[in-house]
Amino acid sequence: MPRQSLSPESKGCPMSHELLSNAEMAKADAAAVAAGVASLHLMEVAGGAVAQAARRMLASAQRPQPLVAILCGPGNNGGDGFVAARHLREAGLAVRVALLGAEAALKGDAAAMRHRYPDAVTPVSPDVVAGADLVIDALFGAGLSRPLEGEAAAAVAIIEAAASNGTPVLAVDVPSGLSGSTGLPQGPVVTATETVTFFRLKPGHLLMPGRRLCGRVTLADIPIPADVLREIAPRTFHNLPELWLGTFPTPGNDAHKYTRGHAIVVSGPPDATGAARLGARACLRVGAGLVTVLGSPAATAGNELHLTAIMVSSVATPAALADALADRRRNAALIGPGAGLHPATVEAVLTILASQAAAVLDADALTAFVALSDAQATAPAGFGFVARSTPDTVTPKTLFDAIAGRNAPVVLTPHEGEFKRLFPGLTGDKLTRAREAARLSGAIVIVKGPDTVIAAPDGRAAINDHAAPWLATAGSGDVLAGFVTGLLAQGMPAFEATCAAVWLHGDAALRFGRGLIAEDLPEALPQVLQGLPSALP
């Protein structure tokens, strides 16, 4: 699926990595008015931005006077539509405006903007969009609280029919029927070619399927003072480099390998060692000073044939793993890639969590804590030792309890299937589920996918849309886990390190393009790092 793009107009909005929910955006509007900005002026600027986007979309129209059909709703979204209609009419375009509901029912700013539009307004019908070069959806904005039905649903169907016939659709704020807070449709919903929104993006512009339904997104600046964000204190962010670049590790002139952290990666059994090597190379590429792959003697014999700058070491017992982690210089550990689903994996995870190292738990390190069956319990041990101290009953709570007793950070990296097994009681939209999972587990949680969400126990969350479909390949997640581990080894704060790793992972895939396999991601990383706007070496 192509990555959503933000138009050049977005550059006019400073600090645009904050994402505002519907309620937070309402607070921003109210704060601007309280600060002396007239609400009619806000609507005038917003509608003007819609008209500007419409004219850009019509630049290649075949006829000299393109026809724009604008469907306005009864609230402020409709008011924006009336402003856009007036601007487009004044620019010499042919305009048809239809209103959902009665004109007499319009109130406030929407009524004022209707009175400023000089032409007649018709009821919503298929005739309004017939022959149009562009349809503007100004029916309902992000704050819609219930599914559309009746005449409103019929209006959405009219827009969808025009879109299916090839007519481009420009949505105001969000496509009608879409929740701005969750990115989920609420019944019938418009599929837009482009969307214009204002001041800050909303989670629904980035979360699937909202991102697909919005199409290209233009973030238009309107005169809401940026300092209203201090009062709102948003806790949701667009995962852009501005979010984490200030904490990104850059070695000084006096740096040496021991000052850049020592990451440990736990290998799987002899027939499943490749995943750990992928994670280890990612650790090294992202800047960890030293990386050691630990495994059973048999696994180590295979790993040492493939690794050069990365060290290897044998551990045959849980005590040996604990001893390896007792050295505080070994300050970050990754386990899970290729580890296997059996008690030895559980015991190894619990051993790591009993250490002082930051921990990244991926793949089998997560799934192993979903109650093991008898068949799984007799599987060969990944380390080559028999688990002796694993609890009789292993559940996700076993893992969460172990996380709760430590000071060093923990990062969990489930995809949606692993997430459902690890957090079976959580429902709702992806952002809400990720936040609740972080709270329950006490860990930073990456819920992977085309709309990856990173959530921290303190309530912060980031949504990542900077990725490529080529990441749907074996081993890609192992590399991501390695990027996180390598940044943690360098002392980067855990939430920022996780956000950075997700973005770097996506950027490497975007730069490489088609034909990507997991081994390519660490090799693409140096170009990504050199492109960051900082004094990286």
Coordinates of C-alpha atoms in Angstrom, one line a residue:
M1 CA 0.0 0.0 0.0
P2 CA 1.5 3.4 -0.9
R3 CA 2.5 5.6 1.9
Q4 CA 0.3 8.6 2.6
S5 CA 1.9 11.9 1.7
L6 CA 1.5 15.3 3.2
S7 CA 1.4 18.2 0.8
P8 CA 3.9 21.1 0.7
E9 CA 1.4 23.3 2.5
S10 CA 2.1 21.2 5.6
K11 CA 5.5 22.9 6.0
G12 CA 3.7 26.1 7.1
C13 CA 2.7 24.4 10.4
P14 CA 5.5 24.5 13.0
M15 CA 5.8 21.6 15.5
S16 CA 3.3 19.6 13.4
H17 CA 4.3 16.3 15.1
E18 CA 1.6 16.8 17.7
L19 CA -1.6 15.0 16.9
L20 CA -4.9 16.2 18.4
S21 CA -7.9 14.2 19.1
N22 CA -11.3 15.5 18.3
A23 CA -11.8 16.8 21.8
E24 CA -8.3 18.4 21.9
M25 CA -8.9 20.2 18.6
A26 CA -12.1 21.6 20.0
K27 CA -10.1 22.9 22.9
A28 CA -7.6 24.5 20.5
D29 CA -10.4 26.3 18.6
A30 CA -12.0 27.5 21.9
A31 CA -8.6 28.6 23.2
A32 CA -8.0 30.6 20.0
V33 CA -11.3 32.4 20.3
A34 CA -10.6 33.1 24.0
A35 CA -7.3 34.6 23.0
G36 CA -9.2 37.0 20.7
V37 CA -9.2 35.2 17.3
A38 CA -12.7 35.6 15.8
S39 CA -14.2 32.2 15.0
L40 CA -15.5 33.6 11.7
H41 CA -11.9 34.4 10.8
L42 CA -10.8 30.9 11.6
M43 CA -13.5 29.6 9.3
E44 CA -12.6 32.1 6.5
V45 CA -9.0 31.0 6.6
A46 CA -9.9 27.3 6.7
G47 CA -12.3 27.6 3.8
G48 CA -9.7 29.5 1.8
A49 CA -7.3 26.7 2.3
V50 CA -9.9 24.3 0.9
A51 CA -10.4 26.5 -2.1
Q52 CA -6.6 26.6 -2.7
A53 CA -6.3 22.9 -2.6
A54 CA -9.3 22.6 -5.0
R55 CA -7.7 24.9 -7.5
R56 CA -4.5 22.9 -7.4
M57 CA -6.4 19.7 -8.0
L58 CA -8.1 21.3 -11.0
A59 CA -5.0 22.6 -12.5
S60 CA -5.1 19.9 -15.2
A61 CA -8.8 20.0 -15.8
Q62 CA -9.7 19.7 -19.5
R63 CA -12.2 22.5 -19.8
P64 CA -11.4 26.2 -19.2
Q65 CA -14.1 26.7 -16.5
P66 CA -14.0 23.5 -14.4
L67 CA -17.2 22.6 -12.4
V68 CA -16.9 22.1 -8.6
A69 CA -19.7 20.4 -6.7
I70 CA -19.7 21.2 -3.0
L71 CA -21.8 19.2 -0.5
C72 CA -22.2 21.1 2.7
G73 CA -23.4 19.8 6.1
P74 CA -25.4 21.6 8.8
G75 CA -22.4 22.4 11.0
N76 CA -19.0 24.1 10.8
N77 CA -17.7 21.7 8.2
G78 CA -20.5 23.0 6.0
G79 CA -19.5 26.5 6.9
D80 CA -16.0 25.8 5.5
G81 CA -17.6 24.5 2.4
F82 CA -19.5 27.8 1.9
V83 CA -16.3 29.8 2.2
A84 CA -14.6 27.5 -0.3
A85 CA -17.5 28.0 -2.7
R86 CA -17.3 31.7 -2.5
H87 CA -13.5 31.7 -3.1
L88 CA -13.8 29.4 -6.0
R89 CA -16.7 31.4 -7.5
E90 CA -14.6 34.6 -7.2
A91 CA -11.7 32.8 -9.0
G92 CA -14.0 32.2 -12.0
L93 CA -14.8 28.5 -11.5
A94 CA -18.3 27.1 -12.0
V95 CA -19.7 26.1 -8.6
R96 CA -22.7 24.1 -7.5
V97 CA -23.5 24.0 -3.7
A98 CA -25.9 21.6 -2.1
L99 CA -26.9 21.7 1.6
L100 CA -27.8 18.7 3.7
G101 CA -30.9 19.9 5.6
A102 CA -32.8 23.1 5.7
E103 CA -31.1 26.5 5.4
A104 CA -33.2 27.8 8.3
A105 CA -31.6 25.2 10.5
L106 CA -28.1 26.6 10.0
K107 CA -26.7 28.3 13.1
G108 CA -23.7 30.4 14.1
D109 CA -20.7 30.7 11.8
A110 CA -22.1 28.3 9.3
A111 CA -25.2 30.4 8.9
A112 CA -23.1 33.6 8.5
M113 CA -21.0 32.0 5.8
R114 CA -24.0 30.8 3.9
H115 CA -25.3 34.4 3.9
R116 CA -21.9 35.5 2.4
Y117 CA -22.3 33.1 -0.4
P118 CA -24.4 35.0 -3.0
D119 CA -25.8 32.1 -5.1
A120 CA -28.7 29.7 -4.6
V121 CA -28.1 26.5 -2.7
T122 CA -29.9 23.2 -3.7
P123 CA -30.8 20.1 -1.7
V124 CA -28.3 17.2 -1.9
S125 CA -29.0 15.0 -4.9
P126 CA -27.1 13.0 -7.6
D127 CA -27.7 16.0 -10.0
V128 CA -25.4 18.1 -7.9
V129 CA -22.3 16.0 -8.7
A130 CA -23.3 15.1 -12.3
G131 CA -20.6 16.3 -14.7
A132 CA -18.4 17.8 -11.9
D133 CA -14.7 18.0 -12.3
L134 CA -14.3 17.9 -8.5
V135 CA -16.5 17.1 -5.6
I136 CA -15.8 18.7 -2.2
D137 CA -17.1 16.8 0.8
A138 CA -17.9 19.4 3.4
L139 CA -20.7 17.3 5.1
F140 CA -19.2 16.3 8.5
G141 CA -15.9 16.8 10.1
A142 CA -13.7 14.8 12.6
G143 CA -16.0 15.3 15.5
L144 CA -18.8 13.0 14.2
S145 CA -20.0 10.9 17.2
R146 CA -22.4 8.4 15.5
P147 CA -22.8 6.5 12.3
L148 CA -24.4 8.4 9.4
E149 CA -27.8 7.2 8.4
G150 CA -30.8 8.4 6.4
E151 CA -30.2 11.5 4.3
A152 CA -26.6 11.8 5.5
A153 CA -25.8 8.3 4.5
A154 CA -27.5 8.9 1.1
A155 CA -25.3 12.0 0.6
V156 CA -22.1 9.9 1.3
A157 CA -23.4 7.4 -1.3
I158 CA -23.7 10.1 -3.9
I159 CA -20.1 11.2 -3.3
E160 CA -18.9 7.6 -3.4
A161 CA -20.8 7.0 -6.7
A162 CA -19.1 10.1 -8.2
A163 CA -15.7 8.8 -7.0
S164 CA -16.3 5.4 -8.5
N165 CA -16.8 7.1 -11.8
G166 CA -13.4 8.8 -11.6
T167 CA -14.4 12.1 -10.1
P168 CA -11.7 13.3 -7.6
V169 CA -13.0 14.0 -4.1
L170 CA -11.6 16.6 -1.7
A171 CA -12.6 16.1 1.9
V172 CA -12.7 19.0 4.5
D173 CA -11.0 18.0 7.8
V174 CA -11.7 14.3 7.4
P175 CA -13.8 12.3 5.0
S176 CA -17.4 12.3 6.2
G177 CA -18.2 9.3 8.4
L178 CA -14.6 8.9 9.6
S179 CA -13.6 9.4 13.3
G180 CA -10.7 11.8 13.5
S181 CA -9.6 10.3 16.8
T182 CA -9.5 6.6 15.8
G183 CA -9.2 6.4 12.1
L184 CA -12.2 4.1 12.0
P185 CA -15.3 4.6 9.9
Q186 CA -18.6 5.1 11.7
G187 CA -20.9 3.5 9.2
P188 CA -21.0 4.9 5.7
V189 CA -17.8 6.8 4.9
V190 CA -16.4 8.9 2.0
T191 CA -13.3 7.7 0.2
A192 CA -11.3 10.9 -0.6
T193 CA -8.7 11.6 -3.2
E194 CA -7.3 14.4 -0.9
T195 CA -8.1 15.8 2.5
V196 CA -7.5 19.3 3.9
T197 CA -7.2 19.6 7.6
F198 CA -6.2 22.4 9.9
F199 CA -3.6 23.4 12.6
R200 CA -2.6 19.8 13.5
L201 CA -3.2 16.4 12.1
K202 CA -5.5 14.0 14.0
P203 CA -4.7 10.4 14.8
G204 CA -7.4 9.4 12.2
H205 CA -5.3 10.9 9.4
L206 CA -2.6 8.3 10.1
L207 CA -4.3 5.2 11.5
M208 CA -5.7 2.7 9.1
P209 CA -8.1 2.6 7.4
G210 CA -8.4 6.4 7.9
R211 CA -5.1 7.0 6.2
R212 CA -6.3 5.2 3.1
L213 CA -9.7 7.0 3.2
C214 CA -8.1 10.4 3.5
G215 CA -5.8 10.0 0.5
R216 CA -3.2 12.8 0.2
V217 CA -3.4 15.1 3.3
T218 CA -2.8 18.8 3.3
L219 CA -2.2 20.3 6.7
A220 CA -3.2 24.0 6.4
D221 CA -2.1 26.6 8.9
I222 CA -4.9 28.7 10.5
P223 CA -4.5 31.4 13.1
I224 CA -4.7 29.3 16.2
P225 CA -1.7 30.4 18.4
A226 CA 0.8 27.5 18.8
D227 CA 1.0 28.2 22.5
V228 CA -2.4 26.7 23.1
L229 CA -0.6 23.4 22.9
R230 CA 0.9 24.1 26.3
E231 CA -2.5 24.1 27.8
I232 CA -3.7 21.0 25.9
A233 CA -0.5 19.1 26.5
P234 CA -1.1 16.5 23.7
R235 CA 0.3 13.0 24.4
T236 CA -0.1 11.7 20.9
F237 CA 2.5 12.4 18.2
H238 CA 3.2 11.9 14.5
N239 CA 6.5 9.8 14.5
L240 CA 8.7 12.4 12.7
P241 CA 12.4 13.0 13.4
E242 CA 11.5 16.2 15.3
L243 CA 10.0 14.0 18.0
W244 CA 13.2 12.2 18.9
L245 CA 16.1 13.8 17.1
G246 CA 17.2 15.9 20.1
T247 CA 18.0 12.7 22.0
F248 CA 19.5 10.7 19.1
P249 CA 23.0 9.5 20.1
T250 CA 25.9 11.2 18.3
P251 CA 29.3 10.1 19.5
G252 CA 31.7 12.9 20.5
N253 CA 35.3 13.2 19.4
D254 CA 36.5 11.3 22.5
A255 CA 34.1 8.3 22.0
H256 CA 35.3 4.7 21.8
K257 CA 33.4 1.4 21.4
Y258 CA 32.9 1.0 25.2
T259 CA 31.2 4.3 25.5
R260 CA 28.7 3.4 22.8
G261 CA 27.1 0.5 24.6
H262 CA 27.3 -3.3 24.5
A263 CA 24.3 -5.1 23.2
I264 CA 23.5 -8.8 23.8
V265 CA 21.4 -10.8 21.3
V266 CA 20.2 -14.2 22.3
S267 CA 20.4 -16.8 19.6
G268 CA 17.9 -19.5 18.8
P269 CA 18.8 -23.2 18.5
P270 CA 21.2 -24.4 15.8
D271 CA 18.5 -24.6 13.1
A272 CA 17.1 -21.1 13.8
T273 CA 20.1 -18.8 14.3
G274 CA 19.6 -16.4 11.3
A275 CA 17.0 -14.2 13.0
A276 CA 19.4 -13.4 15.9
R277 CA 22.1 -12.5 13.4
L278 CA 19.8 -10.1 11.7
G279 CA 19.0 -8.4 15.0
A280 CA 22.7 -8.3 15.9
R281 CA 23.8 -6.7 12.7
A282 CA 21.0 -4.1 13.1
C283 CA 22.3 -3.3 16.6
L284 CA 25.8 -2.7 15.2
R285 CA 24.7 -0.7 12.2
V286 CA 22.6 1.7 14.3
G287 CA 25.6 2.5 16.5
A288 CA 26.1 0.1 19.4
G289 CA 29.8 -0.1 20.1
L290 CA 29.9 -3.8 20.7
V291 CA 27.4 -6.6 20.0
T292 CA 27.6 -10.2 21.3
V293 CA 25.4 -13.1 20.2
L294 CA 24.9 -15.6 23.0
G295 CA 23.7 -19.1 22.4
S296 CA 24.1 -22.8 23.1
P297 CA 27.5 -24.3 22.1
A298 CA 25.8 -25.8 19.0
A299 CA 24.2 -22.5 18.0
T300 CA 27.4 -20.7 18.6
A301 CA 29.3 -23.0 16.3
G302 CA 27.0 -21.9 13.5
N303 CA 27.0 -18.2 14.4
E304 CA 30.7 -17.9 14.5
L305 CA 30.9 -19.0 10.9
H306 CA 28.8 -16.0 9.8
L307 CA 29.9 -13.2 12.1
T308 CA 32.9 -11.0 12.0
A309 CA 32.6 -7.7 13.9
I310 CA 29.9 -9.2 16.0
M311 CA 31.2 -11.4 18.8
V312 CA 29.8 -14.8 19.9
S313 CA 29.7 -16.6 23.2
S314 CA 28.3 -19.9 24.5
V315 CA 25.9 -20.1 27.4
A316 CA 24.7 -23.6 28.4
T317 CA 22.7 -22.9 31.5
P318 CA 20.5 -20.2 33.0
A319 CA 23.2 -19.3 35.4
A320 CA 25.7 -18.7 32.5
L321 CA 23.2 -16.3 30.9
A322 CA 22.8 -14.5 34.2
D323 CA 26.6 -14.3 34.6
A324 CA 26.9 -12.8 31.1
L325 CA 24.4 -10.1 32.0
A326 CA 26.0 -9.4 35.3
D327 CA 28.6 -7.2 33.5
R328 CA 26.8 -3.8 33.6
R329 CA 28.6 -2.8 30.5
R330 CA 26.3 -5.2 28.7
N331 CA 23.5 -2.8 29.0
A332 CA 20.9 -3.9 26.4
A333 CA 19.6 -7.3 25.5
L334 CA 17.4 -8.6 22.7
I335 CA 15.7 -12.0 22.8
G336 CA 12.9 -13.6 20.7
P337 CA 14.0 -13.8 17.1
G338 CA 14.1 -17.6 16.4
A339 CA 14.1 -18.4 20.1
G340 CA 11.4 -21.1 19.9
L341 CA 8.2 -21.6 22.0
H342 CA 9.2 -23.6 25.0
P343 CA 10.0 -23.2 28.7
A344 CA 13.7 -22.4 28.0
T345 CA 12.7 -19.2 26.2
V346 CA 10.5 -18.2 29.1
E347 CA 13.3 -18.8 31.6
A348 CA 15.8 -16.9 29.4
V349 CA 13.4 -13.9 29.2
L350 CA 12.9 -14.0 33.0
T351 CA 16.7 -14.1 33.5
I352 CA 17.2 -11.1 31.3
L353 CA 14.4 -9.2 33.1
A354 CA 16.2 -10.0 36.4
S355 CA 19.3 -8.1 35.1
Q356 CA 20.0 -4.4 34.9
A357 CA 20.0 -4.4 31.1
A358 CA 17.4 -2.7 28.9
A359 CA 15.4 -5.5 27.3
V360 CA 13.7 -5.9 23.9
L361 CA 11.3 -8.8 23.7
D362 CA 10.3 -9.8 20.2
A363 CA 8.5 -12.7 18.5
D364 CA 8.9 -16.0 20.4
A365 CA 9.9 -14.1 23.6
L366 CA 6.3 -12.8 23.7
T367 CA 4.4 -15.7 22.4
A368 CA 6.1 -18.1 24.8
F369 CA 4.2 -16.4 27.6
V370 CA 0.9 -17.4 26.2
A371 CA 0.2 -20.6 28.2
L372 CA 2.4 -23.4 26.8
S373 CA 0.9 -26.7 25.7
D374 CA 2.3 -30.0 26.6
A375 CA 3.7 -30.5 23.1
Q376 CA 5.5 -27.2 23.2
A377 CA 6.9 -27.9 26.7
T378 CA 8.8 -30.9 25.4
A379 CA 10.3 -29.0 22.4
P380 CA 14.1 -28.7 22.3
A381 CA 15.5 -25.9 24.4
G382 CA 16.7 -22.9 22.4
F383 CA 19.8 -22.5 24.6
G384 CA 20.5 -26.2 24.8
F385 CA 19.6 -26.4 28.5
V386 CA 16.5 -27.7 30.2
A387 CA 14.4 -25.1 31.9
R388 CA 14.3 -25.9 35.6
S389 CA 12.8 -22.9 37.3
T390 CA 10.1 -21.8 34.9
P391 CA 6.7 -21.4 36.7
D392 CA 4.3 -24.3 36.2
T393 CA 1.8 -22.1 34.6
V394 CA 3.1 -19.4 32.3
T395 CA 0.7 -16.6 31.3
P396 CA 1.2 -13.0 30.1
K397 CA 0.9 -11.9 33.8
T398 CA 4.1 -13.9 34.5
L399 CA 5.8 -11.6 32.0
F400 CA 4.1 -8.4 33.3
D401 CA 5.0 -9.2 36.9
A402 CA 8.7 -9.6 35.9
I403 CA 8.7 -6.3 34.1
A404 CA 7.0 -4.5 37.1
G405 CA 10.0 -5.2 39.4
R406 CA 12.7 -3.6 37.3
N407 CA 14.1 -0.2 36.7
A408 CA 15.6 -0.6 33.2
P409 CA 13.2 -0.2 30.3
V410 CA 11.5 -3.0 28.4
V411 CA 10.2 -2.8 24.8
L412 CA 7.7 -5.3 23.4
T413 CA 7.4 -5.6 19.7
P414 CA 4.2 -7.6 18.7
H415 CA 2.5 -7.6 15.4
E416 CA -1.3 -7.7 15.6
G417 CA -1.5 -11.5 15.9
E418 CA 1.0 -11.6 18.7
F419 CA -0.7 -8.6 20.4
K420 CA -4.1 -10.4 20.5
R421 CA -2.5 -13.4 22.1
L422 CA -0.6 -11.4 24.7
F423 CA -3.4 -8.9 25.5
P424 CA -6.6 -11.0 24.8
G425 CA -9.0 -8.7 26.6
L426 CA -8.1 -5.5 24.8
T427 CA -10.5 -4.2 22.2
G428 CA -11.2 -0.9 20.4
D429 CA -9.1 1.2 18.1
K430 CA -5.4 0.6 17.7
L431 CA -4.2 3.7 19.6
T432 CA -6.4 2.9 22.6
R433 CA -5.3 -0.7 22.6
A434 CA -1.6 0.1 22.4
R435 CA -1.9 2.6 25.3
E436 CA -3.7 0.2 27.5
A437 CA -1.2 -2.6 26.7
A438 CA 1.7 -0.3 27.7
R439 CA -0.1 0.5 31.0
L440 CA -0.9 -3.2 31.7
S441 CA 2.6 -4.5 30.9
G442 CA 4.7 -1.6 32.2
A443 CA 6.6 -1.7 28.9
I444 CA 6.9 0.3 25.8
V445 CA 4.8 -1.5 23.2
I446 CA 5.2 -1.4 19.5
V447 CA 2.1 -2.6 17.7
K448 CA 3.4 -3.2 14.3
G449 CA 1.7 -2.7 10.9
P450 CA 1.3 -0.1 8.2
D451 CA 0.2 2.3 10.9
T452 CA 2.7 1.2 13.6
V453 CA 1.8 2.6 17.1
I454 CA 4.4 3.1 19.8
A455 CA 2.9 3.5 23.3
A456 CA 4.6 4.1 26.6
P457 CA 3.3 3.4 30.1
D458 CA 3.2 7.1 30.9
G459 CA 0.5 7.6 28.2
R460 CA 2.7 9.0 25.4
A461 CA 2.0 7.4 22.0
A462 CA 3.3 8.0 18.5
I463 CA 1.9 6.8 15.1
N464 CA 4.2 6.0 12.3
D465 CA 3.2 6.2 8.6
H466 CA 6.8 6.4 7.4
A467 CA 7.2 2.9 6.0
A468 CA 6.9 0.8 2.8
P469 CA 5.0 -2.3 1.9
W470 CA 8.3 -4.0 1.1
L471 CA 8.7 -4.4 4.9
A472 CA 6.3 -7.3 4.7
T473 CA 9.1 -9.8 4.4
A474 CA 10.7 -12.5 6.6
G475 CA 13.2 -11.1 9.1
S476 CA 12.1 -7.4 8.9
G477 CA 10.8 -7.5 12.5
D478 CA 14.1 -8.9 13.7
V479 CA 16.0 -6.0 12.2
L480 CA 13.6 -3.5 13.8
A481 CA 14.1 -5.2 17.2
G482 CA 17.9 -4.8 16.6
F483 CA 17.6 -1.2 15.8
V484 CA 15.7 -0.6 19.1
T485 CA 18.3 -2.6 21.1
G486 CA 21.2 -0.8 19.5
L487 CA 19.8 2.6 20.3
L488 CA 19.0 1.6 23.9
A489 CA 22.6 0.3 24.3
Q490 CA 23.8 3.9 23.4
G491 CA 21.6 5.3 26.2
M492 CA 18.9 6.9 24.2
P493 CA 15.6 7.3 26.2
A494 CA 13.4 4.3 25.6
F495 CA 10.3 5.9 24.1
E496 CA 12.4 8.1 21.8
A497 CA 14.7 5.2 20.9
T498 CA 11.7 3.0 19.9
C499 CA 10.2 5.8 17.9
A500 CA 13.5 6.5 16.1
A501 CA 14.0 2.8 15.4
V502 CA 10.6 2.5 13.8
W503 CA 11.2 5.6 11.6
L504 CA 14.7 4.5 10.6
H505 CA 13.4 1.1 9.7
G506 CA 10.7 2.6 7.5
D507 CA 13.1 5.0 5.8
A508 CA 15.6 2.3 5.0
A509 CA 12.8 0.4 3.3
L510 CA 11.6 3.4 1.4
R511 CA 15.1 4.2 0.2
F512 CA 15.8 0.7 -1.0
G513 CA 12.5 0.1 -2.7
R514 CA 11.2 -3.0 -4.5
G515 CA 13.1 -6.2 -4.0
L516 CA 13.9 -5.5 -0.4
I517 CA 14.8 -8.4 1.9
A518 CA 15.6 -8.1 5.6
E519 CA 19.4 -8.3 5.1
D520 CA 19.2 -5.1 3.0
L521 CA 17.8 -3.0 5.9
P522 CA 21.0 -2.7 8.0
E523 CA 23.0 -2.0 4.8
A524 CA 20.6 0.8 3.8
L525 CA 20.9 2.4 7.3
P526 CA 24.1 4.5 6.8
Q527 CA 22.5 6.5 4.0
V528 CA 19.4 7.0 6.2
L529 CA 21.6 8.3 9.1
Q530 CA 23.6 10.6 6.9
G531 CA 20.3 12.1 5.8
L532 CA 19.2 13.0 9.3
P533 CA 19.3 16.8 10.0
S534 CA 21.9 16.6 12.7
A535 CA 25.7 16.4 13.1
L536 CA 25.9 12.7 12.6
P537 CA 29.3 11.3 11.6

